[in-house]
Tab-separated table of C-alpha atoms in Angstrom:
chain	number	residue	atom	x	y	z
A	20	MET	CA	103.740	76.006	174.971
A	21	ALA	CA	106.320	74.304	177.204
A	22	LYS	CA	105.935	74.862	180.940
A	23	MET	CA	107.241	73.553	184.243
A	24	MET	CA	104.706	71.061	185.529
A	25	GLN	CA	106.394	69.120	188.356
A	26	PRO	CA	104.644	69.025	191.763
A	27	ARG	CA	105.188	72.340	193.585
A	28	PHE	CA	105.859	71.010	197.084
A	29	LYS	CA	108.264	68.356	195.809
A	30	GLN	CA	110.124	71.061	193.869
A	31	ALA	CA	110.303	73.305	196.967
A	32	ARG	CA	111.677	70.385	199.034
A	33	ARG	CA	114.309	69.547	196.420
A	34	LEU	CA	115.474	73.165	196.027
A	35	GLY	CA	115.292	73.891	199.766
A	36	LEU	CA	113.344	77.082	199.077
A	37	ASN	CA	109.649	77.984	198.791
A	38	VAL	CA	109.771	78.922	195.092
A	39	SER	CA	106.007	78.499	194.568
A	40	GLY	CA	105.017	81.058	197.219
A	41	HIS	CA	102.450	78.581	198.608
A	42	PRO	CA	102.136	78.854	202.426
A	43	LYS	CA	101.992	75.044	202.878
A	44	ALA	CA	105.265	74.501	200.997
A	45	GLU	CA	107.268	75.750	204.005
A	46	LYS	CA	105.741	73.115	206.308
A	47	ARG	CA	106.405	70.274	203.899
A	48	MET	CA	110.050	71.020	203.194
A	49	GLY	CA	111.628	69.341	206.219
A	50	LYS	CA	115.264	69.463	207.314
A	51	GLY	CA	117.870	67.446	205.427
A	52	LEU	CA	115.682	66.822	202.365
A	53	GLY	CA	116.851	69.631	200.074
A	54	ARG	CA	119.976	69.684	197.949
A	55	GLU	CA	121.351	72.571	200.005
A	56	ASP	CA	121.502	70.293	203.060
A	57	LYS	CA	123.876	67.949	201.245
A	58	LYS	CA	127.557	68.593	200.564
A	59	LEU	CA	127.770	70.415	197.237
A	60	THR	CA	130.694	71.196	194.962
A	61	GLU	CA	131.102	74.746	193.632
A	62	TYR	CA	129.433	73.627	190.385
A	63	GLY	CA	126.595	72.049	192.415
A	64	ARG	CA	125.958	75.321	194.266
A	65	GLN	CA	125.890	77.252	190.988
A	66	LEU	CA	123.483	74.730	189.431
A	67	LEU	CA	121.199	74.855	192.495
A	68	GLU	CA	120.934	78.679	192.371
A	69	LYS	CA	120.180	78.554	188.642
A	70	GLN	CA	117.433	75.950	189.195
A	71	ARG	CA	115.978	78.046	192.022
A	72	LEU	CA	115.744	81.196	189.906
A	73	ARG	CA	114.201	79.253	187.016
A	74	ALA	CA	111.644	77.757	189.404
A	75	TYR	CA	110.747	81.170	190.926
A	76	TYR	CA	109.633	82.414	187.509
A	77	GLY	CA	108.551	79.089	185.971
A	78	VAL	CA	110.847	79.475	182.948
A	79	MET	CA	112.189	76.595	180.841
A	80	GLU	CA	115.956	76.110	180.385
A	81	LYS	CA	116.266	77.297	176.755
A	82	GLN	CA	114.272	80.469	177.413
A	83	PHE	CA	116.208	81.096	180.633
A	84	PHE	CA	119.539	80.838	178.803
A	85	ASN	CA	118.274	83.322	176.185
A	86	TYR	CA	117.452	85.766	179.012
A	87	PHE	CA	120.968	85.257	180.367
A	88	LYS	CA	122.563	86.017	176.978
A	89	LYS	CA	120.580	89.277	176.733
A	90	ALA	CA	121.551	90.205	180.306
A	91	TYR	CA	125.209	89.377	179.561
A	92	LYS	CA	125.226	91.870	176.663
A	93	SER	CA	123.498	94.644	178.633
A	94	GLN	CA	125.307	97.653	180.096
A	95	GLU	CA	124.464	96.825	183.726
A	96	SER	CA	125.515	93.962	185.986
A	97	THR	CA	124.506	90.627	184.391
A	98	GLY	CA	122.780	89.277	187.523
A	99	ASP	CA	120.760	92.469	188.051
A	100	ALA	CA	119.732	92.668	184.381
A	101	LEU	CA	118.645	89.004	184.385
A	102	VAL	CA	116.436	89.390	187.469
A	103	LYS	CA	114.899	92.627	186.134
A	104	MET	CA	113.953	90.965	182.828
A	105	LEU	CA	112.347	88.035	184.621
A	106	GLU	CA	110.583	90.281	187.137
A	107	THR	CA	108.954	92.401	184.386
A	108	ARG	CA	107.501	89.450	182.466
A	109	LEU	CA	103.738	89.814	182.055
A	110	ASP	CA	102.907	86.585	183.913
A	111	ASN	CA	105.104	87.556	186.871
A	112	LEU	CA	103.651	91.075	187.164
A	113	THR	CA	100.151	89.567	186.975
A	114	TYR	CA	101.156	87.488	190.013
A	115	ARG	CA	102.830	90.420	191.812
A	116	ALA	CA	99.736	92.563	191.180
A	117	GLY	CA	97.653	90.047	193.104
A	118	PHE	CA	95.415	89.020	190.196
A	119	ALA	CA	96.615	85.436	190.764
A	120	SER	CA	97.652	83.499	193.854
A	121	SER	CA	100.567	81.738	192.117
A	122	ILE	CA	102.819	82.192	189.087
A	123	ARG	CA	101.129	79.202	187.422
A	124	GLN	CA	97.677	80.708	187.859
A	125	ALA	CA	99.001	84.043	186.545
A	126	ARG	CA	100.366	82.355	183.411
A	127	GLN	CA	97.032	80.667	182.795
A	128	MET	CA	95.186	83.983	183.202
A	129	VAL	CA	97.479	85.646	180.647
A	130	VAL	CA	97.153	82.798	178.126
A	131	HIS	CA	93.340	82.854	178.456
A	132	GLY	CA	93.249	86.602	177.746
A	133	HIS	CA	92.080	87.846	181.155
A	134	ILE	CA	94.800	90.542	181.348
A	135	LEU	CA	95.014	93.751	179.300
A	136	VAL	CA	98.176	95.816	178.870
A	137	ASN	CA	97.417	99.485	178.191
A	138	GLY	CA	93.848	98.507	177.272
A	139	LYS	CA	94.870	95.831	174.732
A	140	LYS	CA	94.720	92.062	175.136
A	141	ALA	CA	98.129	90.474	175.696
A	142	ASN	CA	98.211	86.684	175.916
A	143	ILE	CA	101.957	85.963	175.833
A	144	PRO	CA	103.324	85.217	179.338
A	145	SER	CA	106.873	86.298	178.413
A	146	TYR	CA	105.733	89.739	177.153
A	147	GLN	CA	108.130	92.361	178.594
A	148	VAL	CA	106.173	95.038	180.452
A	149	GLN	CA	107.761	98.491	180.177
A	150	PRO	CA	107.791	101.276	182.802
A	151	GLY	CA	104.562	103.279	182.480
A	152	ASP	CA	102.535	100.284	181.242
A	153	GLU	CA	99.219	99.557	182.945
A	154	LEU	CA	97.921	96.046	183.576
A	155	GLU	CA	94.231	95.496	184.191
A	156	LEU	CA	91.745	92.707	184.578
A	157	ARG	CA	89.482	92.472	181.531
A	158	GLU	CA	85.945	93.813	182.145
A	159	LYS	CA	84.306	90.413	181.607
A	160	SER	CA	86.773	88.713	183.998
A	161	ARG	CA	85.939	91.091	186.861
A	162	LYS	CA	82.758	89.102	187.477
A	163	ASN	CA	84.896	86.111	188.470
A	164	GLU	CA	84.830	85.996	192.272
A	165	MET	CA	88.217	84.267	192.544
A	166	PHE	CA	90.000	86.977	190.499
A	167	LYS	CA	88.265	89.756	192.462
A	168	GLU	CA	89.118	88.183	195.790
A	169	ASN	CA	92.738	87.574	194.718
A	170	PHE	CA	93.205	91.218	193.747
A	171	GLU	CA	91.545	92.618	196.855
A	172	THR	CA	93.535	90.427	199.271
A	173	ASN	CA	96.854	89.734	197.513
A	174	PHE	CA	97.994	93.081	196.105
A	175	SER	CA	101.427	93.762	197.535
A	176	TYR	CA	101.894	97.390	198.507
A	177	SER	CA	105.429	96.574	199.588
A	178	LEU	CA	106.821	96.616	196.046
A	179	PRO	CA	107.897	100.200	195.351
A	180	TYR	CA	108.012	99.792	191.560
A	181	ILE	CA	104.307	98.841	191.262
A	182	SER	CA	101.372	101.102	192.120
A	183	LYS	CA	97.646	100.437	192.251
A	184	ALA	CA	95.550	102.508	189.854
A	185	GLU	CA	91.776	103.004	190.013
A	186	GLY	CA	89.689	99.872	189.531
A	187	PHE	CA	91.333	96.563	188.735
A	188	LYS	CA	94.558	98.125	187.499
A	189	ILE	CA	98.211	98.287	188.442
A	190	LYS	CA	101.015	100.281	186.889
A	191	LEU	CA	104.712	99.485	186.535
A	192	ASP	CA	106.118	102.843	187.630
A	193	ARG	CA	109.762	102.025	186.898
A	194	MET	CA	112.181	99.143	186.499
A	195	PRO	CA	112.804	97.425	189.837
A	196	GLU	CA	116.118	97.689	191.632
A	197	ARG	CA	117.671	94.286	192.341
A	198	GLU	CA	117.406	94.629	196.132
A	199	GLU	CA	113.661	95.421	195.837
A	200	VAL	CA	112.829	92.105	194.136
A	201	PRO	CA	111.550	89.675	196.813
A	202	ILE	CA	113.569	86.565	195.898
A	203	GLU	CA	116.362	84.806	197.826
A	204	ILE	CA	118.969	84.155	195.126
A	205	THR	CA	122.733	84.650	194.843
A	206	ASP	CA	122.928	86.044	191.286
A	207	SER	CA	126.715	85.801	191.068
A	208	LEU	CA	126.571	81.977	191.208
A	209	ILE	CA	124.233	81.919	188.186
A	210	VAL	CA	126.527	84.279	186.262
A	211	GLU	CA	129.497	81.998	187.061
A	212	PHE	CA	127.503	78.942	185.936
A	213	TYR	CA	126.632	80.375	182.503
A	214	SER	CA	129.803	82.415	181.854
A	215	ARG	CA	131.630	79.365	180.532
A	216	LEU	CA	128.806	78.766	177.980
A	217	VAL	CA	128.514	82.283	176.507
């Protein structure tokens, strides 16, 4: 399985944005080091936004382009549809639920079978979670202190489309609205970047 493996802090510095969610990444970014601090052409700005969104969700280029093509064919705005698809990936919701402290850790948990969807094991990070689906930490994995501590301290109550169920469970109540998704991205630049390729 292909995955993004470059150093997280270096990536955050280059993109000028804390895409890993790690608290130390902010301190290490520094002024004038990111691409955004340099003079960019219109194409450069579009490319930077695309790389940022890819980095937020840890998705490889080919898979990201496939998401874009699906979003492009959907009935709603392409940018909104793209973000919604990425936001409802199983690995991302595992991270949003607080089971993991980073998207990379969430992906590893999914691949190793620690997460159940509606009571069944799901080990594909790109699995699309549907509204009404419940995610839970497998019974055996609840003994792991790190997972327990993550869930108890990291669950974000600020996301209105996710609710906490009893035990080690969360539920996707509905599809998120674009403005509810906590990422700093200008979707229109990504749409402009890929429009010439579709």
